[in-house]
């Protein structure tokens, strides 16, 4: 059985990621890319679906763990009755080579270790042919995939597992290196372990040291940014939403989705986080990925794309995997890639406006591309859509989607370029005014005075917290304060924010899920906007307290079971944390400046 979600650590090399449980088992690894088929899939199946455990033989051994400062290099220290030892786990930063290195070191006394390696390709379905090449090398082959494992320790076959047993005393160092390669080529090289560790630590140290500070929250912000960097795909600049698939939003339920893709919507939030933190190179790489991915006909704009901008992400189910704690189905691919979501247009224009405002240069053709997309938006903004939450029910006129359409035209009309066409500026402004009037006429509850989930609905939706951050209305407008109050009354449960009431049937799925962590961070930003800084700080501290011992967050949280839910670690949660931290820091700074205005806070890219 897989560990609790919060008991996992992530290793990463900006090409793929591995999840390591507290008991020393790597239960999830896709090679050579985040979205490749897993060779360790015990996370969403059984041990027989692939894992790699390195731990003391003593069942009573205890451990503590930490990331080596500013990195995704994991150090786990084990204590047994006979001694102490550590295991250092990392994915080397080694060009195009992808793999995992594990180094066992003796600290004091003597510790008996056991290694159990169960390789299964194709999401735990394909048992490979394992061969011993020499005393230190073995290979595993199935179809197009080849894994090479090198270690001075000899593995023996036990059933369909490779097992090794050894002892370490003070000063001993026993390495294991695993690398992937195409099966039609010679086995790939594996880097020298100690040298690879030095190079990997140097890479992360050089990267994380550039992070702008946020006062008392600098450590958790830096950890979140390291996670985001680890979720980036270095060859293209794309950033995956999470490195996992089908970790459930409700234990035992069907809300299990594949998040190993890049959401265009995240452009706004990611750009804001990277720019605020001083990472303009990463912001530029993400901007360029978005520009390439959406290139082409605006009528074919997708919600999400593959790591290199691939568009065909067909969704299918994997019946041989039992699911995380029995949560089925296990899904590969994501059908949301074919949905119509109106808000994407506004988020992209807003993201690029934010980038330009903060010194991230745009490509020369950006204006022309933007004009084509806005002309298309002008013809479709009145249509219902599936919305930010990618519902699988009937399309609706979601208020958040309409506001994002307004934002697209509003930001375009505000752009000041020396060669801009004044006729277009007037057209964009007129369309923004038309959409705004439509929203205020149809998207406000006449009784409560707040925005609603969709036109004609009485339901409240946490996406409305983004509406209040767009400067659609000034912060002191009663409809803004009423919307925040309505979210508190309807969606705040045990101190955390739900996305919406899943019992309404709006999403076409059975009800039930955890509280959505990004929405809770959005409420923090709304509190800052409204000058409720003490409440903002209190909620922020409660939220960061949900991170596991390594500072990692999933998508959702179950406050009653007190456990994380959903894919892990979740980029959206860490981006929201970073932006909320900078918003808070700016909010406290602004209170010392009698001339500060809410616009000076700029907590989200959508307000650019």
XYZ file of C-alpha atoms in Angstrom:
608
model
C 0.000 0.000 0.000
C 1.298 3.470 -0.887
C 2.219 5.944 1.839
C 0.150 8.998 2.717
C 0.589 11.694 0.110
C 2.306 14.016 2.591
C 4.889 11.328 3.364
C 6.475 11.672 -0.070
C 9.443 13.767 -1.162
C 10.068 14.856 -4.736
C 13.344 14.426 -6.578
C 13.741 16.248 -9.869
C 16.157 17.258 -12.615
C 13.961 19.602 -14.717
C 13.053 16.716 -17.054
C 11.220 14.257 -14.829
C 10.546 13.629 -11.147
C 10.479 10.796 -8.628
C 8.445 10.459 -5.429
C 10.260 8.905 -2.456
C 8.253 7.710 0.533
C 9.405 8.184 4.096
C 10.197 4.437 4.228
C 12.828 4.846 1.493
C 10.736 3.546 -1.407
C 10.616 5.347 -4.752
C 6.990 4.616 -5.667
C 6.669 6.849 -8.740
C 9.048 7.612 -11.599
C 8.369 8.320 -15.270
C 11.289 8.186 -17.705
C 12.566 9.969 -19.674
C 9.948 12.757 -19.289
C 7.323 13.767 -16.763
C 4.608 12.460 -19.090
C 6.334 9.207 -20.065
C 5.001 5.852 -18.922
C 6.014 5.073 -15.340
C 8.623 2.445 -14.528
C 7.731 2.689 -10.800
C 3.955 2.893 -10.342
C 3.360 1.507 -6.841
C 2.011 4.960 -5.896
C -1.233 4.288 -7.768
C -1.057 0.502 -7.758
C 0.684 -2.194 -5.748
C 4.317 -2.983 -4.976
C 4.224 -5.396 -7.918
C 3.653 -2.406 -10.232
C 7.181 -1.154 -9.576
C 9.160 0.490 -6.819
C 12.730 0.858 -5.522
C 13.254 0.674 -1.772
C 16.584 1.377 -0.045
C 16.286 1.156 3.750
C 17.660 -0.600 6.819
C 16.673 -4.229 7.282
C 15.623 -3.455 10.854
C 11.812 -2.976 10.821
C 12.110 -0.754 13.902
C 14.507 1.700 12.238
C 13.477 5.363 12.511
C 14.359 8.233 10.223
C 14.475 11.965 9.792
C 14.836 13.677 6.424
C 15.549 17.020 4.846
C 16.422 18.619 1.563
C 20.007 19.775 1.383
C 19.680 23.534 1.422
C 18.006 25.084 -1.598
C 17.934 21.851 -3.605
C 15.879 18.787 -4.505
C 18.592 16.527 -3.067
C 17.033 14.472 -0.279
C 18.969 13.299 2.768
C 17.322 10.642 4.971
C 19.085 9.716 8.206
C 18.297 6.300 9.661
C 18.745 5.232 13.289
C 18.795 1.532 14.241
C 19.742 -0.393 17.364
C 23.220 -0.978 15.909
C 24.082 2.361 14.307
C 23.250 5.341 12.133
C 23.421 5.826 8.388
C 22.132 8.222 5.760
C 20.731 7.815 2.253
C 21.220 10.661 -0.220
C 18.743 10.562 -3.118
C 18.810 12.821 -6.154
C 18.262 13.038 -9.897
C 21.525 14.256 -11.442
C 21.503 17.388 -13.577
C 23.376 15.723 -16.423
C 22.472 17.047 -19.870
C 19.850 14.899 -21.557
C 20.564 11.885 -19.353
C 17.749 11.046 -16.936
C 17.992 8.795 -13.903
C 18.267 8.507 -10.125
C 21.323 8.165 -7.890
C 21.153 6.856 -4.321
C 24.176 6.914 -1.990
C 24.176 5.046 1.341
C 26.690 6.360 3.886
C 27.612 4.980 7.310
C 27.672 7.528 10.161
C 28.290 5.437 13.287
C 28.140 1.806 14.309
C 26.916 -0.650 11.694
C 23.620 -0.738 9.805
C 22.283 -3.625 7.715
C 20.547 -2.424 4.534
C 18.206 -4.098 2.085
C 17.513 -2.930 -1.471
C 14.438 -4.164 -3.335
C 14.255 -3.091 -6.983
C 11.059 -3.919 -8.858
C 11.144 -2.496 -12.377
C 7.898 -2.451 -14.365
C 7.522 -0.490 -17.578
C 4.276 0.846 -19.103
C 2.704 1.976 -15.817
C 3.457 -1.248 -13.993
C 2.197 -3.566 -16.709
C 5.349 -4.752 -18.509
C 7.780 -7.046 -16.687
C 11.225 -6.426 -18.223
C 13.962 -8.931 -19.076
C 16.709 -8.379 -16.490
C 20.309 -9.294 -17.375
C 23.559 -9.106 -15.454
C 26.192 -7.423 -17.627
C 29.075 -7.693 -15.149
C 29.684 -7.641 -11.399
C 28.533 -4.021 -11.091
C 25.989 -3.630 -13.896
C 22.597 -5.015 -14.791
C 20.049 -4.008 -17.414
C 16.275 -4.282 -17.747
C 14.604 -4.181 -21.170
C 10.971 -4.202 -22.315
C 9.841 -2.803 -25.640
C 11.376 0.636 -26.276
C 12.689 1.083 -22.733
C 16.020 0.166 -21.190
C 17.162 0.759 -17.635
C 20.749 0.282 -16.526
C 21.617 -0.055 -12.825
C 25.185 0.166 -11.570
C 26.425 -0.484 -8.039
C 29.324 -2.273 -6.306
C 26.651 -4.305 -4.484
C 25.466 -7.468 -6.234
C 21.747 -7.970 -6.865
C 20.106 -11.389 -6.791
C 16.825 -12.328 -8.379
C 14.053 -13.200 -5.934
C 10.837 -13.895 -7.780
C 10.359 -10.957 -10.122
C 12.403 -8.620 -7.926
C 16.099 -7.723 -7.734
C 17.309 -7.764 -4.135
C 20.616 -6.730 -2.544
C 21.733 -6.867 1.092
C 24.813 -5.197 2.549
C 26.230 -3.498 5.651
C 27.643 -0.014 6.141
C 29.920 1.145 8.931
C 31.186 4.629 9.750
C 32.894 6.095 6.678
C 31.466 3.577 4.187
C 29.774 4.837 1.021
C 27.711 2.545 -1.234
C 26.256 4.109 -4.414
C 23.453 2.991 -6.737
C 22.908 4.635 -10.119
C 19.903 4.093 -12.387
C 19.603 5.583 -15.864
C 17.142 5.289 -18.749
C 17.925 4.839 -22.429
C 16.245 3.651 -25.664
C 16.420 -0.137 -25.844
C 17.785 -0.146 -29.405
C 20.943 1.662 -28.282
C 23.800 0.671 -25.999
C 23.136 1.053 -22.263
C 23.594 4.677 -21.209
C 26.433 5.831 -19.030
C 25.710 6.691 -15.420
C 27.543 9.617 -13.819
C 30.146 9.056 -11.134
C 27.944 9.341 -7.997
C 29.988 11.700 -5.816
C 30.814 14.001 -8.708
C 27.183 14.006 -9.801
C 26.134 14.943 -6.272
C 28.554 17.883 -6.205
C 27.383 19.107 -9.618
C 23.707 18.742 -8.733
C 24.110 20.606 -5.446
C 26.036 23.362 -7.229
C 23.227 23.714 -9.797
C 20.519 24.073 -7.161
C 22.617 26.307 -4.922
C 23.314 28.700 -7.776
C 19.658 28.756 -8.760
C 17.974 29.117 -5.390
C 20.364 31.768 -4.097
C 18.949 34.261 -6.631
C 15.524 34.298 -4.952
C 14.204 37.663 -3.761
C 13.362 37.630 -0.072
C 9.936 37.965 1.545
C 11.038 38.503 5.121
C 9.883 35.827 7.546
C 8.457 33.709 4.697
C 11.605 33.649 2.585
C 12.395 29.980 3.323
C 8.988 28.578 2.356
C 8.874 30.841 -0.721
C 12.290 29.653 -1.832
C 11.257 26.029 -1.313
C 8.140 26.598 -3.425
C 10.190 28.188 -6.184
C 12.622 25.254 -6.141
C 9.603 22.952 -6.553
C 8.412 25.023 -9.523
C 11.859 24.863 -11.063
C 11.870 21.100 -10.506
C 8.516 20.870 -12.324
C 9.852 22.759 -15.332
C 10.875 20.879 -18.458
C 14.264 22.356 -19.262
C 14.340 21.665 -23.024
C 11.180 23.703 -23.721
C 10.468 25.873 -20.667
C 7.093 24.226 -20.046
C 5.988 23.683 -16.443
C 3.859 20.681 -15.517
C 0.960 21.130 -13.102
C 2.210 18.124 -11.101
C 4.481 15.123 -11.739
C 1.734 12.593 -10.934
C -1.546 11.248 -12.250
C -4.707 10.097 -10.498
C -3.900 10.995 -6.911
C -7.495 11.460 -5.734
C -9.302 14.617 -4.695
C -11.435 12.332 -2.527
C -10.131 8.987 -1.239
C -12.028 6.248 -3.034
C -13.714 8.675 -5.431
C -13.502 9.145 -9.215
C -11.988 12.657 -9.257
C -8.604 11.386 -10.372
C -6.856 13.311 -13.152
C -3.558 13.314 -15.015
C -1.713 16.572 -14.275
C 1.592 15.855 -16.073
C 0.907 18.557 -18.663
C 1.228 22.319 -19.016
C -1.829 24.516 -18.467
C -1.846 27.740 -20.457
C -3.925 29.295 -17.683
C -0.997 28.951 -15.285
C 0.924 31.508 -17.366
C -0.491 34.392 -15.355
C 0.292 32.916 -11.966
C 3.688 31.443 -12.844
C 4.916 34.617 -14.533
C 3.833 36.638 -11.523
C 5.629 34.294 -9.110
C 8.884 34.162 -11.088
C 8.969 37.897 -11.785
C 8.252 38.781 -8.147
C 11.037 36.437 -7.046
C 13.539 37.856 -9.527
C 13.685 34.907 -11.946
C 13.334 36.689 -15.281
C 15.065 33.905 -17.248
C 12.482 31.374 -16.082
C 9.673 33.847 -16.722
C 10.993 34.383 -20.254
C 11.276 30.637 -20.893
C 7.694 30.087 -19.717
C 6.491 33.069 -21.777
C 8.173 31.595 -24.863
C 6.664 28.169 -24.209
C 3.190 29.695 -23.995
C 3.722 31.718 -27.173
C 4.803 28.627 -29.141
C 2.106 26.380 -27.687
C -0.792 28.688 -28.558
C 0.568 29.668 -31.973
C -1.807 29.062 -34.851
C -5.519 29.529 -35.249
C -7.119 31.138 -32.174
C -10.093 28.848 -32.692
C -7.804 25.941 -31.792
C -6.526 27.421 -28.520
C -6.335 24.683 -25.893
C -6.478 24.747 -22.128
C -3.447 22.498 -21.753
C -0.623 21.149 -23.864
C 2.178 18.629 -23.667
C 5.676 19.516 -22.469
C 6.726 20.640 -25.941
C 3.309 22.028 -26.869
C 1.776 18.736 -28.042
C -1.971 19.036 -28.560
C -3.236 15.450 -28.666
C -3.584 14.395 -25.033
C -6.286 11.760 -25.313
C -7.562 10.476 -21.990
C -7.825 6.755 -21.259
C -8.077 4.527 -18.210
C -5.539 1.977 -16.954
C -7.486 -0.994 -15.594
C -4.539 -2.981 -14.190
C -3.695 -0.319 -11.588
C -5.791 -0.469 -8.389
C -5.589 3.291 -7.790
C -4.262 5.199 -4.790
C -5.999 3.611 -1.778
C -8.519 2.096 -4.191
C -9.366 5.393 -5.926
C -10.294 4.531 -9.479
C -10.197 5.027 -12.358
C -6.508 5.659 -12.987
C -6.383 8.054 -15.922
C -3.647 8.750 -18.450
C -4.029 11.872 -20.592
C -6.554 14.627 -19.934
C -9.779 15.226 -21.850
C -9.846 18.833 -20.646
C -7.462 19.523 -23.543
C -10.516 19.516 -25.844
C -12.692 21.788 -23.700
C -13.712 25.366 -24.454
C -12.651 27.651 -21.630
C -13.185 31.314 -22.308
C -10.992 32.576 -19.482
C -7.789 31.434 -21.211
C -7.805 34.467 -23.514
C -7.866 36.961 -20.662
C -5.273 35.132 -18.655
C -2.842 35.027 -21.573
C -3.231 38.730 -22.433
C -2.999 39.601 -18.743
C 0.105 37.462 -18.328
C 1.900 39.065 -21.233
C 0.928 42.538 -20.024
C 2.317 41.663 -16.613
C 5.532 40.381 -18.186
C 6.045 43.552 -20.210
C 5.317 45.719 -17.195
C 8.048 43.961 -15.233
C 10.725 44.031 -17.886
C 10.216 40.653 -19.603
C 10.538 41.547 -23.280
C 7.961 40.312 -25.784
C 8.674 38.988 -29.258
C 8.138 41.395 -32.214
C 5.150 39.472 -33.527
C 3.367 39.483 -30.157
C 1.103 42.426 -31.038
C -0.037 40.816 -34.264
C -0.754 37.506 -32.549
C -2.646 39.278 -29.784
C -4.797 41.146 -32.306
C -5.785 37.927 -34.072
C -6.705 36.264 -30.787
C -8.710 39.269 -29.584
C -10.678 39.413 -32.815
C -11.586 35.769 -32.292
C -12.518 36.454 -28.675
C -14.805 39.270 -29.828
C -16.846 36.702 -31.742
C -17.124 34.089 -28.969
C -17.215 35.829 -25.590
C -21.012 35.491 -25.386
C -20.791 31.675 -25.546
C -21.054 29.441 -22.443
C -17.945 27.448 -21.533
C -16.593 24.743 -19.208
C -14.860 27.281 -16.969
C -11.695 27.353 -14.905
C -12.576 24.094 -13.099
C -12.948 22.149 -16.370
C -16.399 20.869 -15.494
C -17.705 17.763 -17.210
C -21.312 18.937 -16.964
C -23.217 21.337 -19.203
C -21.369 24.532 -20.267
C -22.467 27.696 -18.484
C -21.897 31.432 -18.565
C -19.334 31.435 -15.759
C -18.726 34.862 -14.273
C -14.995 34.241 -13.869
C -14.744 33.374 -17.566
C -16.593 36.546 -18.590
C -14.388 38.700 -16.372
C -11.295 37.171 -17.950
C -12.706 38.045 -21.387
C -13.184 41.593 -20.111
C -9.611 41.553 -18.814
C -8.253 40.627 -22.241
C -9.788 43.658 -23.917
C -9.138 45.945 -20.958
C -5.420 45.135 -20.840
C -5.120 45.390 -24.616
C -6.740 48.845 -24.553
C -4.311 50.002 -21.846
C -1.156 49.002 -23.684
C 0.979 51.944 -24.720
C 3.037 51.174 -27.816
C 4.441 53.812 -30.123
C 3.082 52.027 -33.184
C -0.252 50.902 -31.745
C -3.372 51.417 -33.840
C -5.683 53.922 -32.076
C -8.696 52.393 -33.800
C -7.953 49.041 -32.210
C -7.474 50.678 -28.832
C -10.942 52.209 -29.100
C -12.408 48.900 -30.232
C -10.872 46.959 -27.356
C -12.061 49.547 -24.845
C -15.608 49.454 -26.224
C -15.684 45.648 -26.035
C -14.358 45.724 -22.468
C -17.122 48.158 -21.505
C -19.753 45.979 -23.204
C -18.631 42.829 -21.392
C -18.428 44.635 -18.066
C -21.987 45.890 -18.416
C -23.154 42.377 -19.290
C -21.460 40.906 -16.196
C -22.855 43.524 -13.834
C -26.344 42.989 -15.250
C -26.334 39.171 -15.190
C -23.583 38.018 -12.844
C -24.514 39.724 -9.569
C -26.981 38.272 -7.071
C -29.600 41.021 -6.580
C -30.284 39.880 -3.013
C -26.769 39.340 -1.646
C -25.078 41.922 -3.861
C -22.210 39.562 -4.693
C -20.945 37.936 -7.866
C -22.276 34.441 -8.584
C -20.752 31.338 -10.099
C -22.620 31.770 -13.389
C -25.352 33.870 -14.904
C -28.690 33.180 -13.245
C -27.147 31.045 -10.500
C -27.259 31.506 -6.734
C -24.112 29.430 -6.242
C -20.806 30.895 -5.054
C -17.495 29.887 -6.615
C -13.970 30.466 -5.283
C -12.861 31.607 -8.757
C -14.719 34.822 -7.890
C -11.792 35.613 -5.600
C -9.766 36.119 -8.782
C -12.450 38.427 -10.149
C -11.857 40.762 -7.217
C -8.107 40.800 -7.942
C -8.426 41.994 -11.548
C -9.376 45.629 -10.718
C -12.712 44.876 -12.429
C -14.128 46.963 -9.590
C -12.301 49.023 -6.951
C -11.626 47.232 -3.639
C -14.112 49.397 -1.750
C -16.971 48.578 -4.128
C -19.720 46.872 -2.090
C -19.936 44.049 -4.668
C -16.296 43.183 -3.959
C -16.702 43.076 -0.206
C -19.997 41.189 -0.599
C -18.287 38.577 -2.781
C -15.521 37.973 -0.246
C -18.152 37.734 2.481
C -20.185 35.245 0.407
C -17.097 33.051 -0.099
C -16.503 33.112 3.654
C -20.125 32.182 4.372
C -20.594 29.494 1.697
C -17.183 28.026 0.926
C -14.992 28.470 4.005
C -14.985 25.072 5.761
C -12.805 24.376 8.804
C -10.737 27.419 7.922
C -10.063 26.508 4.274
C -11.787 27.360 0.998
C -13.685 24.917 -1.227
C -13.799 25.556 -4.970
C -17.610 25.346 -5.037
C -20.382 23.173 -3.647
C -19.905 19.883 -5.491
C -23.423 18.845 -4.462
C -24.832 21.329 -6.979
C -24.059 18.949 -9.854
C -22.419 21.698 -11.888
C -19.402 19.540 -12.736
C -21.261 16.381 -13.748
C -19.429 14.267 -11.147
C -20.380 12.662 -7.813
C -20.022 15.157 -4.943
C -17.091 15.315 -2.565
C -13.524 16.631 -2.566
C -11.042 18.315 -0.262
C -10.534 22.037 0.260
C -8.650 23.579 -2.650
C -5.404 25.142 -1.407
C -4.882 27.732 -4.194
C -8.353 29.150 -3.467
C -7.409 29.585 0.174
C -4.284 31.504 -0.846
C -6.480 33.671 -3.103
C -8.546 34.569 -0.053
C -5.312 35.681 1.629
C -4.686 38.048 -1.282
C -8.233 39.364 -1.077
C -7.758 40.094 2.609
C -4.615 42.062 1.726
C -6.501 43.960 -0.970
C -9.199 44.882 1.547
C -6.661 45.900 4.182
C -7.503 42.957 6.474
C -3.842 42.169 7.061
C -4.165 40.369 10.387
C -6.669 37.935 8.890
C -4.487 37.540 5.817
C -1.460 36.684 7.922
C -3.416 34.269 10.107
C -4.778 32.344 7.132
C -1.409 32.327 5.377
C 0.313 30.855 8.430
C -2.410 28.206 8.700
C -1.951 27.308 5.031
C 1.816 26.981 5.062
C 1.418 24.829 8.156
C -0.205 22.218 5.897
C 3.031 21.667 3.971
C 4.780 18.422 4.811
C 8.095 18.276 6.653
C 9.878 19.146 3.386
C 7.684 22.142 2.507
C 5.630 20.384 -0.188
C 1.918 20.912 -0.877
C -0.657 18.903 -2.799
C -3.670 20.347 -4.571
C -6.196 19.890 -1.765
C -6.510 19.214 1.962
C -9.005 17.220 4.007
C -9.246 19.096 7.335
C -11.186 16.300 9.034
C -8.825 13.470 8.076
C -5.927 15.957 8.333
C -4.231 14.794 5.157
C -3.279 16.148 1.762
C -5.240 15.130 -1.329
C -4.766 15.366 -5.089
C -1.715 15.341 -7.310
C 1.568 16.091 -5.581
C 3.437 18.313 -5.397
C 1.030 20.708 -7.062
C 2.489 23.670 -8.970
C -0.731 25.679 -8.628
C -0.569 25.479 -4.818
C 3.084 26.522 -4.694
C 2.540 29.372 -7.162
C -0.393 30.589 -5.083
C 1.763 30.408 -1.949
C 4.515 32.488 -3.551
C 2.129 35.143 -4.843
C 0.289 35.340 -1.520
C 3.592 35.749 0.343
C 4.686 38.622 -1.892
C 1.232 40.159 -1.632
C 1.423 40.016 2.158
C 4.946 41.424 2.214
C 3.920 44.290 -0.058
C 0.755 44.826 1.974
C 2.671 45.277 5.208
C 5.112 47.551 3.420
C 2.276 49.624 1.996
C 0.780 50.257 5.422
C 3.883 52.280 6.219
C 3.328 54.515 3.166
C 0.385 56.883 3.472
C 0.494 57.348 -0.308
C 0.209 53.639 -1.104
C -2.784 52.524 -3.125
C -4.201 49.033 -3.592
C -2.872 49.055 -7.154
C 0.651 49.334 -5.786
C 0.367 45.892 -4.246
C 0.089 44.057 -7.577
C -0.464 40.704 -5.857
C -1.382 38.810 -9.025
C -0.395 38.934 -12.656
C -4.067 39.372 -13.483
C -3.856 42.828 -11.964
C -0.986 43.871 -14.219
